[in-house]
PDB file of C-alpha atoms in Angstrom:
ATOM      1  CA  UNK A 265     -38.469  -6.315 -37.553  1.00 74.00           C
ATOM      2  CA  UNK A 266     -38.043 -10.091 -37.580  1.00 75.00           C
ATOM      3  CA  UNK A 267     -40.618 -11.828 -35.572  1.00 75.00           C
ATOM      4  CA  UNK A 268     -40.255 -15.424 -36.584  1.00 74.00           C
ATOM      5  CA  UNK A 269     -37.264 -17.832 -36.999  1.00 73.00           C
ATOM      6  CA  UNK A 270     -36.291 -18.455 -40.446  1.00 73.00           C
ATOM      7  CA  UNK A 271     -34.459 -21.515 -41.694  1.00 79.00           C
ATOM      8  CA  UNK A 272     -30.685 -21.412 -41.756  1.00 85.00           C
ATOM      9  CA  UNK A 273     -30.718 -17.932 -39.942  1.00 89.00           C
ATOM     10  CA  UNK A 274     -28.503 -17.107 -37.017  1.00 91.00           C
ATOM     11  CA  UNK A 275     -27.964 -13.699 -34.749  1.00 92.00           C
ATOM     12  CA  UNK A 276     -24.255 -12.638 -34.756  1.00 93.00           C
ATOM     13  CA  UNK A 277     -23.348  -9.979 -32.214  1.00 92.00           C
ATOM     14  CA  UNK A 278     -20.057  -8.526 -33.353  1.00 90.00           C
ATOM     15  CA  UNK A 279     -17.433  -7.057 -31.071  1.00 84.00           C
ATOM     16  CA  UNK A 280     -19.721  -5.388 -28.315  1.00 86.00           C
ATOM     17  CA  UNK A 281     -16.919  -4.203 -26.201  1.00 83.00           C
ATOM     18  CA  UNK A 282     -16.461  -1.290 -23.942  1.00 83.00           C
ATOM     19  CA  UNK A 283     -13.410   0.010 -26.089  1.00 80.00           C
ATOM     20  CA  UNK A 284     -15.953   0.474 -29.142  1.00 86.00           C
ATOM     21  CA  UNK A 285     -18.425   2.319 -27.131  1.00 90.00           C
ATOM     22  CA  UNK A 286     -19.099   6.004 -26.283  1.00 92.00           C
ATOM     23  CA  UNK A 287     -20.530   4.849 -22.911  1.00 92.00           C
ATOM     24  CA  UNK A 288     -17.104   3.744 -21.796  1.00 90.00           C
ATOM     25  CA  UNK A 289     -15.214   6.483 -23.535  1.00 90.00           C
ATOM     26  CA  UNK A 290     -13.434   3.782 -25.607  1.00 85.00           C
ATOM     27  CA  UNK A 291     -10.491   4.960 -27.707  1.00 80.00           C
ATOM     28  CA  UNK A 292     -12.140   3.208 -30.772  1.00 84.00           C
ATOM     29  CA  UNK A 293     -15.905   4.404 -29.924  1.00 89.00           C
ATOM     30  CA  UNK A 294     -18.274   4.138 -32.737  1.00 91.00           C
ATOM     31  CA  UNK A 295     -20.946   7.046 -32.957  1.00 93.00           C
ATOM     32  CA  UNK A 296     -24.164   6.479 -30.999  1.00 93.00           C
ATOM     33  CA  UNK A 297     -22.893   3.566 -28.735  1.00 92.00           C
ATOM     34  CA  UNK A 298     -24.265   4.898 -25.484  1.00 93.00           C
ATOM     35  CA  UNK A 299     -26.248   3.022 -22.689  1.00 92.00           C
ATOM     36  CA  UNK A 300     -29.483   3.306 -24.825  1.00 93.00           C
ATOM     37  CA  UNK A 301     -27.660   1.307 -27.905  1.00 91.00           C
ATOM     38  CA  UNK A 302     -26.317  -1.363 -25.293  1.00 92.00           C
ATOM     39  CA  UNK A 303     -29.659  -1.760 -23.947  1.00 94.00           C
ATOM     40  CA  UNK A 304     -31.211  -2.167 -27.343  1.00 94.00           C
ATOM     41  CA  UNK A 305     -28.514  -4.671 -28.390  1.00 93.00           C
ATOM     42  CA  UNK A 306     -29.196  -6.795 -25.399  1.00 94.00           C
ATOM     43  CA  UNK A 307     -32.992  -6.500 -25.445  1.00 96.00           C
ATOM     44  CA  UNK A 308     -33.109  -7.516 -29.316  1.00 94.00           C
ATOM     45  CA  UNK A 309     -30.543 -10.424 -28.893  1.00 94.00           C
ATOM     46  CA  UNK A 310     -32.751 -11.718 -25.975  1.00 95.00           C
ATOM     47  CA  UNK A 311     -35.857 -11.338 -28.189  1.00 94.00           C
ATOM     48  CA  UNK A 312     -34.261 -13.252 -31.021  1.00 93.00           C
ATOM     49  CA  UNK A 313     -33.007 -15.920 -28.870  1.00 93.00           C
ATOM     50  CA  UNK A 314     -36.462 -16.394 -27.423  1.00 94.00           C
ATOM     51  CA  UNK A 315     -37.891 -16.880 -30.980  1.00 91.00           C
ATOM     52  CA  UNK A 316     -35.303 -19.805 -31.543  1.00 92.00           C
ATOM     53  CA  UNK A 317     -32.578 -18.083 -33.134  1.00 93.00           C
ATOM     54  CA  UNK A 318     -28.998 -19.424 -32.618  1.00 94.00           C
ATOM     55  CA  UNK A 319     -27.094 -16.604 -31.240  1.00 95.00           C
ATOM     56  CA  UNK A 320     -23.315 -16.150 -31.540  1.00 95.00           C
ATOM     57  CA  UNK A 321     -21.104 -13.443 -30.371  1.00 92.00           C
ATOM     58  CA  UNK A 322     -17.531 -12.311 -31.243  1.00 90.00           C
ATOM     59  CA  UNK A 323     -14.652 -10.688 -29.596  1.00 82.00           C
ATOM     60  CA  UNK A 324     -11.457  -9.295 -30.693  1.00 80.00           C
ATOM     61  CA  UNK A 325      -8.542 -11.482 -29.510  1.00 82.00           C
ATOM     62  CA  UNK A 326      -4.822 -10.728 -29.121  1.00 83.00           C
ATOM     63  CA  UNK A 327      -1.863 -12.643 -27.685  1.00 90.00           C
ATOM     64  CA  UNK A 328      -0.770 -11.458 -24.043  1.00 88.00           C
ATOM     65  CA  UNK A 329       2.064  -9.731 -25.632  1.00 91.00           C
ATOM     66  CA  UNK A 330       0.154  -7.563 -28.166  1.00 89.00           C
ATOM     67  CA  UNK A 331       1.097  -3.988 -28.432  1.00 86.00           C
ATOM     68  CA  UNK A 332      -2.350  -2.845 -27.789  1.00 82.00           C
ATOM     69  CA  UNK A 333      -2.072  -3.794 -24.050  1.00 85.00           C
ATOM     70  CA  UNK A 334      -0.893  -1.026 -21.673  1.00 87.00           C
ATOM     71  CA  UNK A 335       1.166  -3.862 -19.862  1.00 89.00           C
ATOM     72  CA  UNK A 336       3.500  -3.744 -22.873  1.00 90.00           C
ATOM     73  CA  UNK A 337       4.284  -0.095 -22.262  1.00 92.00           C
ATOM     74  CA  UNK A 338       6.133   0.556 -18.992  1.00 92.00           C
ATOM     75  CA  UNK A 339       5.263   3.453 -17.097  1.00 93.00           C
ATOM     76  CA  UNK A 340       1.795   3.935 -18.768  1.00 93.00           C
ATOM     77  CA  UNK A 341      -1.682   3.251 -17.179  1.00 92.00           C
ATOM     78  CA  UNK A 342      -4.971   2.153 -18.918  1.00 88.00           C
ATOM     79  CA  UNK A 343      -6.559   4.702 -21.271  1.00 83.00           C
ATOM     80  CA  UNK A 344      -3.004   6.723 -21.623  1.00 86.00           C
ATOM     81  CA  UNK A 345      -2.846   7.538 -25.396  1.00 85.00           C
ATOM     82  CA  UNK A 346       0.565   6.092 -26.567  1.00 83.00           C
ATOM     83  CA  UNK A 347       2.306   7.077 -29.775  1.00 79.00           C
ATOM     84  CA  UNK A 348       4.046   4.002 -31.517  1.00 68.00           C
TER      85      UNK A 348
END
């Protein structure tokens, strides 16, 4: 466990999104991503920030007309499985 800030070190929180979690029944869910996992990510990120680490988070991005959005598929609602 990291307990002090190291020079030139940062924290990266990568793509913590509902669609990647079991908690939200995401279509791309990663094993073990329940509420306890999200609570642990939150707590550890806050702890490392309090030690002075810079914290950066990433989130996947797509243009508004991307095929992954339900609005691009007439007659479908969120969480429908759509064959492409």
